[in-house]
Amino acid sequence: DMVIPLNQSFKLTYMYSSNNSDTVDYTNAMKKIINFKIHSNPNITGTTELFSTTGFTASYKLSSDSTSATWVITTTASWAGLGFGAQIMTNTDMAYGTIKDGAPMVQDAKATGHAIPKKDTVNDFSNIMGTALTGGGIVLVFDRKLNTGDNDGDFVIPLNTSFDIAWAFGDTFDTKHSSRGGSTAMVKSADYQPVMIVRSEGSKTIGTNHSIAWKLYENDTIKFTFKAPTAGWVGLGFGSSSGMAGADFYYVNNGALVDAKGTANDAPVVDSKQHGSDFSVSTSNSVTTMSFTRELDTGDDDDYTFVPGNEVPALWAYGDT
Protein backbone atom coordinates (compact mmCIF):
# COMPACT_ATOMS: atom_id res chain seq x y z
CA ASP A 1 0.00 0.00 0.00
CA MET A 2 1.11 3.52 -0.75
CA VAL A 3 1.74 5.89 2.15
CA ILE A 4 -0.41 8.90 1.29
CA PRO A 5 1.56 12.10 2.00
CA LEU A 6 0.10 15.16 3.70
CA ASN A 7 0.49 18.60 2.08
CA GLN A 8 2.39 17.07 -0.85
CA SER A 9 1.21 16.38 -4.40
CA PHE A 10 0.80 12.79 -5.54
CA LYS A 11 -0.72 11.04 -8.56
CA LEU A 12 -4.32 9.91 -8.25
CA THR A 13 -5.77 7.54 -10.82
CA TYR A 14 -9.49 6.92 -11.22
CA MET A 15 -11.58 5.00 -13.75
CA TYR A 16 -15.18 5.17 -14.85
CA SER A 17 -17.43 3.58 -17.43
CA SER A 18 -20.87 4.16 -18.92
CA ASN A 19 -21.52 0.42 -18.87
CA ASN A 20 -24.49 -0.23 -16.55
CA SER A 21 -23.96 -3.96 -16.32
CA ASP A 22 -22.89 -5.69 -13.14
CA THR A 23 -19.73 -6.84 -14.88
CA VAL A 24 -16.95 -4.26 -14.83
CA ASP A 25 -15.31 -3.86 -18.24
CA TYR A 26 -11.88 -2.46 -17.40
CA THR A 27 -10.79 -2.69 -21.02
CA ASN A 28 -13.23 -0.05 -22.23
CA ALA A 29 -13.27 2.02 -19.06
CA MET A 30 -12.06 5.60 -19.11
CA LYS A 31 -8.97 6.31 -17.02
CA LYS A 32 -7.82 9.67 -15.64
CA ILE A 33 -4.59 10.56 -13.83
CA ILE A 34 -4.52 13.80 -11.88
CA ASN A 35 -2.25 15.55 -9.39
CA PHE A 36 -3.85 15.50 -5.96
CA LYS A 37 -2.97 16.94 -2.56
CA ILE A 38 -4.53 16.43 0.87
CA HIS A 39 -4.15 19.53 3.00
CA SER A 40 -3.88 19.32 6.76
CA ASN A 41 -6.04 21.42 9.03
CA PRO A 42 -4.58 24.98 9.10
CA ASN A 43 -5.76 25.54 12.65
CA ILE A 44 -2.35 26.48 14.05
CA THR A 45 -2.35 26.91 17.82
CA GLY A 46 0.01 28.94 19.98
CA THR A 47 0.45 31.80 17.54
CA THR A 48 1.30 35.40 18.44
CA GLU A 49 -0.44 38.30 16.75
CA LEU A 50 1.84 40.30 14.44
CA PHE A 51 -0.73 42.84 13.25
CA SER A 52 -4.50 43.18 13.07
CA THR A 53 -6.95 45.56 11.46
CA THR A 54 -10.51 45.33 10.21
CA GLY A 55 -10.69 42.46 7.72
CA PHE A 56 -7.09 41.32 8.15
CA THR A 57 -4.96 39.61 10.81
CA ALA A 58 -1.41 38.28 10.61
CA SER A 59 0.18 36.11 13.27
CA TYR A 60 3.21 33.86 13.65
CA LYS A 61 4.62 30.92 15.58
CA LEU A 62 8.39 30.76 15.96
CA SER A 63 10.31 27.54 15.52
CA SER A 64 12.07 26.13 18.58
CA ASP A 65 15.41 27.57 17.43
CA SER A 66 13.84 30.95 16.49
CA THR A 67 15.23 30.81 12.94
CA SER A 68 11.92 30.38 11.12
CA ALA A 69 8.23 30.85 11.70
CA THR A 70 4.84 29.58 10.68
CA TRP A 71 2.90 32.57 9.37
CA VAL A 72 -0.90 32.74 9.49
CA ILE A 73 -2.92 35.28 7.49
CA THR A 74 -6.67 35.57 8.02
CA THR A 75 -8.89 37.85 5.96
CA THR A 76 -12.59 38.39 5.36
CA ALA A 77 -11.81 38.80 1.64
CA SER A 78 -10.85 36.32 -1.09
CA TRP A 79 -7.12 37.06 -1.17
CA ALA A 80 -4.57 38.69 1.10
CA GLY A 81 -0.96 39.81 1.08
CA LEU A 82 1.65 40.55 3.73
CA GLY A 83 4.79 42.52 2.97
CA PHE A 84 8.02 42.53 4.97
CA GLY A 85 10.43 45.47 5.26
CA ALA A 86 8.32 48.38 4.02
CA GLN A 87 4.93 50.00 4.55
CA ILE A 88 4.26 50.48 0.83
CA MET A 89 4.28 48.23 -2.23
CA THR A 90 7.48 49.55 -3.82
CA ASN A 91 10.40 47.10 -3.53
CA THR A 92 8.61 45.08 -0.86
CA ASP A 93 9.13 41.40 -0.09
CA MET A 94 5.61 39.97 -0.32
CA ALA A 95 3.64 36.87 0.54
CA TYR A 96 0.23 36.83 -1.08
CA GLY A 97 -2.28 34.17 -1.90
CA THR A 98 -5.78 32.81 -2.07
CA ILE A 99 -7.79 29.60 -2.08
CA LYS A 100 -7.99 28.42 -5.70
CA ASP A 101 -10.14 25.45 -6.71
CA GLY A 102 -10.34 24.47 -3.06
CA ALA A 103 -6.56 24.46 -2.58
CA PRO A 104 -4.37 27.09 -0.87
CA MET A 105 -1.89 29.06 -2.95
CA VAL A 106 0.68 31.37 -1.38
CA GLN A 107 3.30 33.04 -3.56
CA ASP A 108 6.76 34.28 -2.62
CA ALA A 109 7.03 37.51 -4.56
CA LYS A 110 8.37 41.03 -4.76
CA ALA A 111 6.29 44.13 -5.33
CA THR A 112 8.02 46.66 -7.57
CA GLY A 113 5.21 49.21 -7.48
CA HIS A 114 1.45 49.51 -7.23
CA ALA A 115 0.85 46.45 -9.37
CA ILE A 116 0.61 42.67 -9.01
CA PRO A 117 3.82 41.42 -7.28
CA LYS A 118 6.18 39.34 -9.38
CA LYS A 119 7.01 35.79 -8.30
CA ASP A 120 10.52 35.26 -6.97
CA THR A 121 12.80 32.96 -8.91
CA VAL A 122 13.22 30.86 -5.75
CA ASN A 123 10.18 29.98 -3.66
CA ASP A 124 11.21 30.22 0.01
CA PHE A 125 7.84 29.14 1.43
CA SER A 126 7.01 25.63 2.57
CA ASN A 127 4.22 23.68 4.28
CA ILE A 128 1.55 25.80 2.62
CA MET A 129 -1.93 25.25 4.03
CA GLY A 130 -5.22 27.12 3.98
CA THR A 131 -8.94 26.96 3.92
CA ALA A 132 -12.02 28.95 3.01
CA LEU A 133 -14.03 30.10 6.02
CA THR A 134 -17.72 29.49 6.46
CA GLY A 135 -19.49 32.76 5.81
CA GLY A 136 -16.64 34.20 3.74
CA GLY A 137 -12.93 34.82 4.08
CA ILE A 138 -9.86 32.62 4.02
CA VAL A 139 -6.96 31.46 6.17
CA LEU A 140 -3.48 31.06 4.64
CA VAL A 141 -0.59 29.33 6.41
CA PHE A 142 3.03 28.95 5.33
CA ASP A 143 6.52 28.51 6.76
CA ARG A 144 9.29 31.01 6.06
CA LYS A 145 12.74 31.44 7.56
CA LEU A 146 13.48 34.80 9.16
CA ASN A 147 16.59 34.89 6.97
CA THR A 148 15.93 32.93 3.80
CA GLY A 149 19.43 33.48 2.45
CA ASP A 150 17.80 34.59 -0.79
CA ASN A 151 19.32 37.86 -2.00
CA ASP A 152 16.63 38.31 -4.64
CA GLY A 153 14.70 40.89 -2.64
CA ASP A 154 13.96 38.79 0.47
CA PHE A 155 13.82 40.84 3.66
CA VAL A 156 15.72 39.56 6.70
CA ILE A 157 13.11 39.62 9.46
CA PRO A 158 14.74 40.79 12.71
CA LEU A 159 14.05 39.22 16.07
CA ASN A 160 12.88 41.41 18.96
CA THR A 161 13.23 44.55 16.84
CA SER A 162 10.48 46.57 15.17
CA PHE A 163 10.27 46.46 11.37
CA ASP A 164 7.90 47.75 8.71
CA ILE A 165 5.11 45.67 7.21
CA ALA A 166 2.55 46.24 4.47
CA TRP A 167 -0.80 44.49 4.10
CA ALA A 168 -3.54 44.27 1.50
CA PHE A 169 -6.61 42.24 0.67
CA GLY A 170 -9.30 42.10 -2.00
CA ASP A 171 -12.19 40.18 -3.49
CA THR A 172 -10.69 39.01 -6.80
CA PHE A 173 -7.24 37.45 -6.95
CA ASP A 174 -4.59 39.15 -9.12
CA THR A 175 -6.59 42.37 -9.21
CA LYS A 176 -6.21 45.61 -7.26
CA HIS A 177 -6.73 45.43 -3.53
CA SER A 178 -9.89 46.74 -1.90
CA SER A 179 -7.97 47.77 1.21
CA ARG A 180 -4.29 48.24 2.08
CA GLY A 181 -2.03 49.85 4.64
CA GLY A 182 1.27 49.77 6.49
CA SER A 183 2.46 49.54 10.05
CA THR A 184 5.33 48.42 12.26
CA ALA A 185 5.50 45.01 13.89
CA MET A 186 7.81 42.82 15.93
CA VAL A 187 8.59 39.10 16.01
CA LYS A 188 9.35 38.25 19.64
CA SER A 189 11.39 35.34 20.92
CA ALA A 190 10.27 33.36 23.94
CA ASP A 191 12.79 35.18 26.14
CA TYR A 192 11.92 38.65 24.82
CA GLN A 193 11.94 41.40 27.43
CA PRO A 194 10.57 44.82 26.45
CA VAL A 195 12.68 47.88 27.15
CA MET A 196 9.93 49.16 29.42
CA ILE A 197 6.31 48.67 30.42
CA VAL A 198 4.30 51.62 31.68
CA ARG A 199 3.51 50.69 35.25
CA SER A 200 3.98 52.27 38.66
CA GLU A 201 7.76 52.07 38.65
CA GLY A 202 10.50 50.22 36.83
CA SER A 203 13.98 50.26 35.33
CA LYS A 204 16.02 48.65 32.58
CA THR A 205 19.78 48.15 32.70
CA ILE A 206 21.28 48.42 29.24
CA GLY A 207 24.95 48.22 30.15
CA THR A 208 27.58 49.57 32.49
CA ASN A 209 26.50 53.07 33.65
CA HIS A 210 23.72 52.84 31.06
CA SER A 211 20.06 52.53 32.13
CA ILE A 212 16.49 53.81 31.90
CA ALA A 213 14.19 54.24 34.90
CA TRP A 214 10.60 55.49 35.07
CA LYS A 215 7.92 56.27 37.61
CA LEU A 216 4.22 56.74 36.99
CA TYR A 217 2.31 59.34 39.01
CA GLU A 218 -1.39 59.55 39.83
CA ASN A 219 -1.79 62.84 37.96
CA ASP A 220 -1.22 61.01 34.65
CA THR A 221 2.41 62.05 34.35
CA ILE A 222 5.53 59.91 34.06
CA LYS A 223 9.11 60.69 35.08
CA PHE A 224 12.11 59.31 33.17
CA THR A 225 15.72 59.07 34.26
CA PHE A 226 18.23 58.13 31.58
CA LYS A 227 21.89 57.44 32.32
CA ALA A 228 24.59 56.98 29.67
CA PRO A 229 28.39 56.51 29.74
CA THR A 230 29.33 59.85 28.21
CA ALA A 231 30.26 63.36 29.27
CA GLY A 232 28.63 64.73 26.13
CA TRP A 233 25.00 64.67 24.97
CA VAL A 234 22.23 62.14 25.63
CA GLY A 235 18.81 61.43 24.07
CA LEU A 236 15.85 59.16 24.75
CA GLY A 237 13.08 58.29 22.27
CA PHE A 238 9.74 56.50 22.32
CA GLY A 239 7.50 54.86 19.74
CA SER A 240 10.22 53.12 17.73
CA SER A 241 12.95 50.60 18.47
CA SER A 242 14.30 50.21 14.93
CA GLY A 243 15.33 53.75 14.02
CA MET A 244 14.82 57.47 14.50
CA ALA A 245 12.03 57.82 11.96
CA GLY A 246 8.72 58.41 13.74
CA ALA A 247 10.19 58.43 17.25
CA ASP A 248 9.19 60.98 19.88
CA PHE A 249 12.63 62.13 21.04
CA TYR A 250 13.96 64.06 24.02
CA TYR A 251 17.56 65.27 24.20
CA VAL A 252 19.77 67.83 25.92
CA ASN A 253 20.99 70.87 23.98
CA ASN A 254 23.09 73.53 25.70
CA GLY A 255 21.77 72.45 29.07
CA ALA A 256 18.10 72.56 28.03
CA LEU A 257 15.60 69.75 27.38
CA VAL A 258 14.40 69.57 23.77
CA ASP A 259 11.18 67.81 22.66
CA ALA A 260 11.66 66.67 19.04
CA LYS A 261 10.50 64.22 16.37
CA GLY A 262 12.68 61.81 14.45
CA THR A 263 12.10 61.87 10.68
CA ALA A 264 15.15 59.85 9.62
CA ASN A 265 18.37 58.47 11.08
CA ASP A 266 19.65 62.00 11.54
CA ALA A 267 19.22 64.90 13.96
CA PRO A 268 15.55 65.05 15.08
CA VAL A 269 13.34 68.02 14.19
CA VAL A 270 12.36 70.23 17.13
CA ASP A 271 8.60 70.12 17.89
CA SER A 272 6.67 73.35 17.53
CA LYS A 273 5.15 72.60 20.96
CA GLN A 274 7.48 71.62 23.80
CA HIS A 275 6.31 69.14 26.44
CA GLY A 276 8.45 68.31 29.44
CA SER A 277 9.03 69.62 32.94
CA ASP A 278 11.15 69.07 36.06
CA PHE A 279 14.19 68.72 33.83
CA SER A 280 17.65 68.10 35.22
CA VAL A 281 20.98 66.97 33.79
CA SER A 282 24.29 66.23 35.48
CA THR A 283 27.63 64.70 34.57
CA SER A 284 30.02 62.89 36.89
CA ASN A 285 32.97 60.64 36.08
CA SER A 286 32.05 60.67 32.36
CA VAL A 287 28.50 59.50 33.09
CA THR A 288 25.59 61.81 32.18
CA THR A 289 22.19 61.53 33.86
CA MET A 290 19.10 63.22 32.41
CA SER A 291 15.64 63.26 33.98
CA PHE A 292 12.34 64.87 33.01
CA THR A 293 8.59 64.53 33.53
CA ARG A 294 5.82 64.70 30.94
CA GLU A 295 2.13 63.86 30.55
CA LEU A 296 1.16 60.36 29.43
CA ASP A 297 -0.92 62.01 26.70
CA THR A 298 0.18 65.53 25.77
CA GLY A 299 -2.54 65.91 23.12
CA ASP A 300 0.20 66.66 20.60
CA ASP A 301 0.15 64.48 17.46
CA ASP A 302 3.96 64.61 17.37
CA ASP A 303 4.25 63.08 20.87
CA TYR A 304 4.03 59.44 21.83
CA THR A 305 1.04 58.50 24.01
CA PHE A 306 1.87 56.23 26.95
CA VAL A 307 -0.80 53.73 28.00
CA PRO A 308 -0.47 52.19 31.49
CA GLY A 309 0.27 48.47 31.25
CA ASN A 310 1.49 48.61 27.63
CA GLU A 311 4.96 47.90 26.28
CA VAL A 312 6.85 50.97 25.05
CA PRO A 313 9.18 50.74 22.04
CA ALA A 314 12.21 52.82 23.02
CA LEU A 315 15.57 53.88 21.65
CA TRP A 316 18.42 55.98 22.96
CA ALA A 317 21.49 57.75 21.74
CA TYR A 318 24.49 59.55 23.17
CA GLY A 319 27.77 61.02 22.04
CA ASP A 320 30.71 63.17 23.05
CA THR A 321 29.98 66.13 20.79
Tab-separated table of C-alpha atoms in Angstrom:
chain	number	residue	atom	x	y	z
A	1	ASP	CA	0.000	0.000	0.000
A	2	MET	CA	1.106	3.524	-0.752
A	3	VAL	CA	1.737	5.886	2.148
A	4	ILE	CA	-0.410	8.896	1.286
A	5	PRO	CA	1.560	12.097	1.996
A	6	LEU	CA	0.104	15.156	3.697
A	7	ASN	CA	0.488	18.597	2.083
A	8	GLN	CA	2.386	17.065	-0.852
A	9	SER	CA	1.215	16.383	-4.402
A	10	PHE	CA	0.800	12.795	-5.538
A	11	LYS	CA	-0.719	11.041	-8.557
A	12	LEU	CA	-4.322	9.911	-8.253
A	13	THR	CA	-5.769	7.543	-10.823
A	14	TYR	CA	-9.488	6.920	-11.225
A	15	MET	CA	-11.579	4.998	-13.750
A	16	TYR	CA	-15.176	5.174	-14.851
A	17	SER	CA	-17.426	3.585	-17.434
A	18	SER	CA	-20.872	4.163	-18.924
A	19	ASN	CA	-21.518	0.417	-18.872
A	20	ASN	CA	-24.490	-0.226	-16.551
A	21	SER	CA	-23.957	-3.962	-16.325
A	22	ASP	CA	-22.891	-5.693	-13.143
A	23	THR	CA	-19.731	-6.838	-14.877
A	24	VAL	CA	-16.948	-4.264	-14.835
A	25	ASP	CA	-15.314	-3.858	-18.236
A	26	TYR	CA	-11.884	-2.463	-17.402
A	27	THR	CA	-10.792	-2.694	-21.024
A	28	ASN	CA	-13.235	-0.045	-22.235
A	29	ALA	CA	-13.268	2.019	-19.055
A	30	MET	CA	-12.058	5.603	-19.112
A	31	LYS	CA	-8.971	6.311	-17.020
A	32	LYS	CA	-7.823	9.666	-15.643
A	33	ILE	CA	-4.594	10.557	-13.825
A	34	ILE	CA	-4.516	13.804	-11.878
A	35	ASN	CA	-2.249	15.548	-9.390
A	36	PHE	CA	-3.845	15.498	-5.961
A	37	LYS	CA	-2.966	16.945	-2.556
A	38	ILE	CA	-4.531	16.432	0.865
A	39	HIS	CA	-4.148	19.530	3.005
A	40	SER	CA	-3.884	19.321	6.758
A	41	ASN	CA	-6.043	21.423	9.033
A	42	PRO	CA	-4.579	24.976	9.096
A	43	ASN	CA	-5.763	25.541	12.654
A	44	ILE	CA	-2.353	26.481	14.054
A	45	THR	CA	-2.349	26.914	17.824
A	46	GLY	CA	0.010	28.942	19.981
A	47	THR	CA	0.451	31.798	17.537
A	48	THR	CA	1.299	35.396	18.443
A	49	GLU	CA	-0.439	38.302	16.746
A	50	LEU	CA	1.838	40.298	14.436
A	51	PHE	CA	-0.727	42.844	13.250
A	52	SER	CA	-4.498	43.181	13.067
A	53	THR	CA	-6.951	45.562	11.457
A	54	THR	CA	-10.515	45.330	10.212
A	55	GLY	CA	-10.694	42.463	7.718
A	56	PHE	CA	-7.090	41.316	8.154
A	57	THR	CA	-4.964	39.613	10.811
A	58	ALA	CA	-1.411	38.279	10.606
A	59	SER	CA	0.181	36.108	13.271
A	60	TYR	CA	3.209	33.857	13.650
A	61	LYS	CA	4.619	30.921	15.584
A	62	LEU	CA	8.393	30.762	15.961
A	63	SER	CA	10.306	27.537	15.521
A	64	SER	CA	12.070	26.130	18.583
A	65	ASP	CA	15.406	27.568	17.428
A	66	SER	CA	13.840	30.951	16.492
A	67	THR	CA	15.230	30.810	12.941
A	68	SER	CA	11.923	30.382	11.116
A	69	ALA	CA	8.233	30.849	11.701
A	70	THR	CA	4.842	29.578	10.679
A	71	TRP	CA	2.902	32.573	9.371
A	72	VAL	CA	-0.902	32.737	9.486
A	73	ILE	CA	-2.925	35.282	7.494
A	74	THR	CA	-6.674	35.570	8.024
A	75	THR	CA	-8.891	37.848	5.962
A	76	THR	CA	-12.594	38.393	5.359
A	77	ALA	CA	-11.815	38.798	1.640
A	78	SER	CA	-10.846	36.320	-1.089
A	79	TRP	CA	-7.119	37.061	-1.175
A	80	ALA	CA	-4.571	38.694	1.101
A	81	GLY	CA	-0.965	39.808	1.084
A	82	LEU	CA	1.654	40.547	3.730
A	83	GLY	CA	4.794	42.522	2.965
A	84	PHE	CA	8.020	42.533	4.974
A	85	GLY	CA	10.429	45.466	5.260
A	86	ALA	CA	8.320	48.381	4.019
A	87	GLN	CA	4.934	50.001	4.547
A	88	ILE	CA	4.262	50.483	0.828
A	89	MET	CA	4.275	48.232	-2.229
A	90	THR	CA	7.485	49.553	-3.815
A	91	ASN	CA	10.400	47.097	-3.529
A	92	THR	CA	8.613	45.082	-0.855
A	93	ASP	CA	9.132	41.398	-0.091
A	94	MET	CA	5.611	39.968	-0.321
A	95	ALA	CA	3.641	36.867	0.536
A	96	TYR	CA	0.227	36.833	-1.083
A	97	GLY	CA	-2.278	34.168	-1.896
A	98	THR	CA	-5.784	32.811	-2.070
A	99	ILE	CA	-7.786	29.598	-2.081
A	100	LYS	CA	-7.987	28.419	-5.701
A	101	ASP	CA	-10.140	25.452	-6.711
A	102	GLY	CA	-10.337	24.468	-3.056
A	103	ALA	CA	-6.561	24.462	-2.577
A	104	PRO	CA	-4.373	27.091	-0.875
A	105	MET	CA	-1.889	29.063	-2.953
A	106	VAL	CA	0.681	31.374	-1.378
A	107	GLN	CA	3.302	33.037	-3.560
A	108	ASP	CA	6.763	34.279	-2.618
A	109	ALA	CA	7.026	37.506	-4.558
A	110	LYS	CA	8.366	41.030	-4.758
A	111	ALA	CA	6.291	44.132	-5.325
A	112	THR	CA	8.016	46.661	-7.567
A	113	GLY	CA	5.206	49.213	-7.480
A	114	HIS	CA	1.449	49.508	-7.227
A	115	ALA	CA	0.852	46.448	-9.374
A	116	ILE	CA	0.612	42.669	-9.009
A	117	PRO	CA	3.815	41.424	-7.279
A	118	LYS	CA	6.185	39.337	-9.382
A	119	LYS	CA	7.012	35.788	-8.301
A	120	ASP	CA	10.522	35.255	-6.972
A	121	THR	CA	12.803	32.957	-8.905
A	122	VAL	CA	13.225	30.863	-5.754
A	123	ASN	CA	10.183	29.983	-3.656
A	124	ASP	CA	11.210	30.216	0.006
A	125	PHE	CA	7.839	29.144	1.425
A	126	SER	CA	7.013	25.629	2.565
A	127	ASN	CA	4.216	23.677	4.278
A	128	ILE	CA	1.546	25.800	2.620
A	129	MET	CA	-1.930	25.253	4.028
A	130	GLY	CA	-5.215	27.120	3.978
A	131	THR	CA	-8.945	26.963	3.920
A	132	ALA	CA	-12.022	28.953	3.013
A	133	LEU	CA	-14.027	30.100	6.017
A	134	THR	CA	-17.722	29.489	6.460
A	135	GLY	CA	-19.491	32.759	5.807
A	136	GLY	CA	-16.641	34.199	3.745
A	137	GLY	CA	-12.932	34.823	4.079
A	138	ILE	CA	-9.860	32.619	4.015
A	139	VAL	CA	-6.961	31.462	6.172
A	140	LEU	CA	-3.484	31.059	4.640
A	141	VAL	CA	-0.595	29.329	6.406
A	142	PHE	CA	3.027	28.950	5.329
A	143	ASP	CA	6.521	28.507	6.763
A	144	ARG	CA	9.290	31.015	6.059
A	145	LYS	CA	12.737	31.437	7.561
A	146	LEU	CA	13.479	34.799	9.158
A	147	ASN	CA	16.585	34.890	6.970
A	148	THR	CA	15.927	32.925	3.799
A	149	GLY	CA	19.427	33.482	2.453
A	150	ASP	CA	17.796	34.586	-0.789
A	151	ASN	CA	19.319	37.856	-1.998
A	152	ASP	CA	16.635	38.314	-4.641
A	153	GLY	CA	14.702	40.886	-2.637
A	154	ASP	CA	13.958	38.793	0.467
A	155	PHE	CA	13.820	40.835	3.659
A	156	VAL	CA	15.720	39.557	6.695
A	157	ILE	CA	13.113	39.623	9.459
A	158	PRO	CA	14.743	40.795	12.710
A	159	LEU	CA	14.047	39.222	16.069
A	160	ASN	CA	12.882	41.408	18.963
A	161	THR	CA	13.226	44.546	16.838
A	162	SER	CA	10.482	46.569	15.166
A	163	PHE	CA	10.269	46.455	11.367
A	164	ASP	CA	7.898	47.751	8.714
A	165	ILE	CA	5.109	45.667	7.210
A	166	ALA	CA	2.547	46.240	4.467
A	167	TRP	CA	-0.803	44.486	4.101
A	168	ALA	CA	-3.539	44.271	1.505
A	169	PHE	CA	-6.609	42.238	0.665
A	170	GLY	CA	-9.302	42.096	-2.003
A	171	ASP	CA	-12.189	40.176	-3.495
A	172	THR	CA	-10.694	39.011	-6.803
A	173	PHE	CA	-7.238	37.452	-6.951
A	174	ASP	CA	-4.592	39.147	-9.118
A	175	THR	CA	-6.588	42.367	-9.208
A	176	LYS	CA	-6.207	45.608	-7.261
A	177	HIS	CA	-6.735	45.426	-3.533
A	178	SER	CA	-9.888	46.740	-1.902
A	179	SER	CA	-7.968	47.767	1.211
A	180	ARG	CA	-4.293	48.243	2.081
A	181	GLY	CA	-2.025	49.846	4.641
A	182	GLY	CA	1.268	49.774	6.487
A	183	SER	CA	2.460	49.545	10.048
A	184	THR	CA	5.331	48.420	12.256
A	185	ALA	CA	5.499	45.013	13.887
A	186	MET	CA	7.811	42.817	15.928
A	187	VAL	CA	8.586	39.098	16.009
A	188	LYS	CA	9.353	38.255	19.636
A	189	SER	CA	11.387	35.340	20.917
A	190	ALA	CA	10.269	33.358	23.944
A	191	ASP	CA	12.791	35.185	26.144
A	192	TYR	CA	11.916	38.649	24.825
A	193	GLN	CA	11.944	41.399	27.426
A	194	PRO	CA	10.572	44.822	26.449
A	195	VAL	CA	12.676	47.882	27.154
A	196	MET	CA	9.928	49.160	29.418
A	197	ILE	CA	6.312	48.672	30.422
A	198	VAL	CA	4.297	51.617	31.677
A	199	ARG	CA	3.510	50.690	35.245
A	200	SER	CA	3.981	52.270	38.665
A	201	GLU	CA	7.761	52.070	38.649
A	202	GLY	CA	10.504	50.219	36.831
A	203	SER	CA	13.976	50.265	35.331
A	204	LYS	CA	16.024	48.648	32.583
A	205	THR	CA	19.780	48.153	32.701
A	206	ILE	CA	21.282	48.425	29.235
A	207	GLY	CA	24.948	48.219	30.145
A	208	THR	CA	27.579	49.574	32.489
A	209	ASN	CA	26.502	53.070	33.650
A	210	HIS	CA	23.716	52.837	31.063
A	211	SER	CA	20.064	52.530	32.131
A	212	ILE	CA	16.485	53.813	31.898
A	213	ALA	CA	14.194	54.236	34.896
A	214	TRP	CA	10.604	55.490	35.072
A	215	LYS	CA	7.923	56.275	37.612
A	216	LEU	CA	4.222	56.735	36.988
A	217	TYR	CA	2.312	59.335	39.007
A	218	GLU	CA	-1.393	59.551	39.828
A	219	ASN	CA	-1.790	62.844	37.959
A	220	ASP	CA	-1.220	61.014	34.649
A	221	THR	CA	2.406	62.048	34.351
A	222	ILE	CA	5.529	59.915	34.064
A	223	LYS	CA	9.110	60.686	35.078
A	224	PHE	CA	12.111	59.308	33.171
A	225	THR	CA	15.720	59.072	34.256
A	226	PHE	CA	18.230	58.135	31.583
A	227	LYS	CA	21.890	57.441	32.318
A	228	ALA	CA	24.586	56.983	29.671
A	229	PRO	CA	28.389	56.507	29.741
A	230	THR	CA	29.333	59.855	28.208
A	231	ALA	CA	30.262	63.364	29.267
A	232	GLY	CA	28.629	64.735	26.125
A	233	TRP	CA	25.002	64.667	24.970
A	234	VAL	CA	22.226	62.139	25.634
A	235	GLY	CA	18.813	61.433	24.066
A	236	LEU	CA	15.847	59.164	24.748
A	237	GLY	CA	13.076	58.294	22.271
A	238	PHE	CA	9.736	56.496	22.316
A	239	GLY	CA	7.499	54.858	19.735
A	240	SER	CA	10.222	53.123	17.729
A	241	SER	CA	12.953	50.602	18.470
A	242	SER	CA	14.300	50.208	14.928
A	243	GLY	CA	15.326	53.748	14.020
A	244	MET	CA	14.823	57.466	14.504
A	245	ALA	CA	12.026	57.824	11.964
A	246	GLY	CA	8.721	58.410	13.740
A	247	ALA	CA	10.191	58.430	17.253
A	248	ASP	CA	9.191	60.984	19.884
A	249	PHE	CA	12.634	62.127	21.042
A	250	TYR	CA	13.957	64.063	24.017
A	251	TYR	CA	17.555	65.273	24.196
A	252	VAL	CA	19.768	67.833	25.923
A	253	ASN	CA	20.987	70.874	23.981
A	254	ASN	CA	23.090	73.535	25.698
A	255	GLY	CA	21.768	72.452	29.069
A	256	ALA	CA	18.095	72.561	28.032
A	257	LEU	CA	15.605	69.749	27.381
A	258	VAL	CA	14.396	69.574	23.766
A	259	ASP	CA	11.181	67.810	22.657
A	260	ALA	CA	11.660	66.672	19.045
A	261	LYS	CA	10.499	64.219	16.373
A	262	GLY	CA	12.677	61.809	14.455
A	263	THR	CA	12.102	61.866	10.678
A	264	ALA	CA	15.147	59.847	9.624
A	265	ASN	CA	18.369	58.470	11.075
A	266	ASP	CA	19.651	62.001	11.543
A	267	ALA	CA	19.225	64.899	13.956
A	268	PRO	CA	15.551	65.050	15.080
A	269	VAL	CA	13.341	68.018	14.194
A	270	VAL	CA	12.359	70.234	17.132
A	271	ASP	CA	8.604	70.121	17.889
A	272	SER	CA	6.666	73.352	17.534
A	273	LYS	CA	5.146	72.604	20.961
A	274	GLN	CA	7.480	71.620	23.795
A	275	HIS	CA	6.305	69.142	26.436
A	276	GLY	CA	8.451	68.312	29.436
A	277	SER	CA	9.035	69.619	32.938
A	278	ASP	CA	11.149	69.070	36.059
A	279	PHE	CA	14.190	68.725	33.828
A	280	SER	CA	17.649	68.098	35.222
A	281	VAL	CA	20.979	66.968	33.794
A	282	SER	CA	24.287	66.233	35.482
A	283	THR	CA	27.633	64.699	34.575
A	284	SER	CA	30.015	62.893	36.893
A	285	ASN	CA	32.969	60.644	36.083
A	286	SER	CA	32.048	60.666	32.356
A	287	VAL	CA	28.496	59.501	33.092
A	288	THR	CA	25.589	61.809	32.179
A	289	THR	CA	22.190	61.527	33.855
A	290	MET	CA	19.096	63.219	32.414
A	291	SER	CA	15.643	63.260	33.978
A	292	PHE	CA	12.343	64.869	33.012
A	293	THR	CA	8.593	64.535	33.534
A	294	ARG	CA	5.815	64.699	30.936
A	295	GLU	CA	2.134	63.860	30.548
A	296	LEU	CA	1.163	60.364	29.434
A	297	ASP	CA	-0.915	62.009	26.696
A	298	THR	CA	0.180	65.530	25.774
A	299	GLY	CA	-2.543	65.912	23.124
A	300	ASP	CA	0.200	66.656	20.599
A	301	ASP	CA	0.146	64.476	17.463
A	302	ASP	CA	3.965	64.606	17.367
A	303	ASP	CA	4.246	63.082	20.865
A	304	TYR	CA	4.026	59.436	21.826
A	305	THR	CA	1.038	58.497	24.006
A	306	PHE	CA	1.873	56.234	26.953
A	307	VAL	CA	-0.803	53.733	28.000
A	308	PRO	CA	-0.474	52.191	31.489
A	309	GLY	CA	0.272	48.466	31.246
A	310	ASN	CA	1.492	48.611	27.631
A	311	GLU	CA	4.961	47.899	26.276
A	312	VAL	CA	6.851	50.966	25.055
A	313	PRO	CA	9.184	50.738	22.041
A	314	ALA	CA	12.211	52.818	23.022
A	315	LEU	CA	15.575	53.878	21.654
A	316	TRP	CA	18.420	55.978	22.964
A	317	ALA	CA	21.488	57.747	21.739
A	318	TYR	CA	24.486	59.553	23.172
A	319	GLY	CA	27.772	61.020	22.042
A	320	ASP	CA	30.713	63.169	23.050
A	321	THR	CA	29.975	66.129	20.787
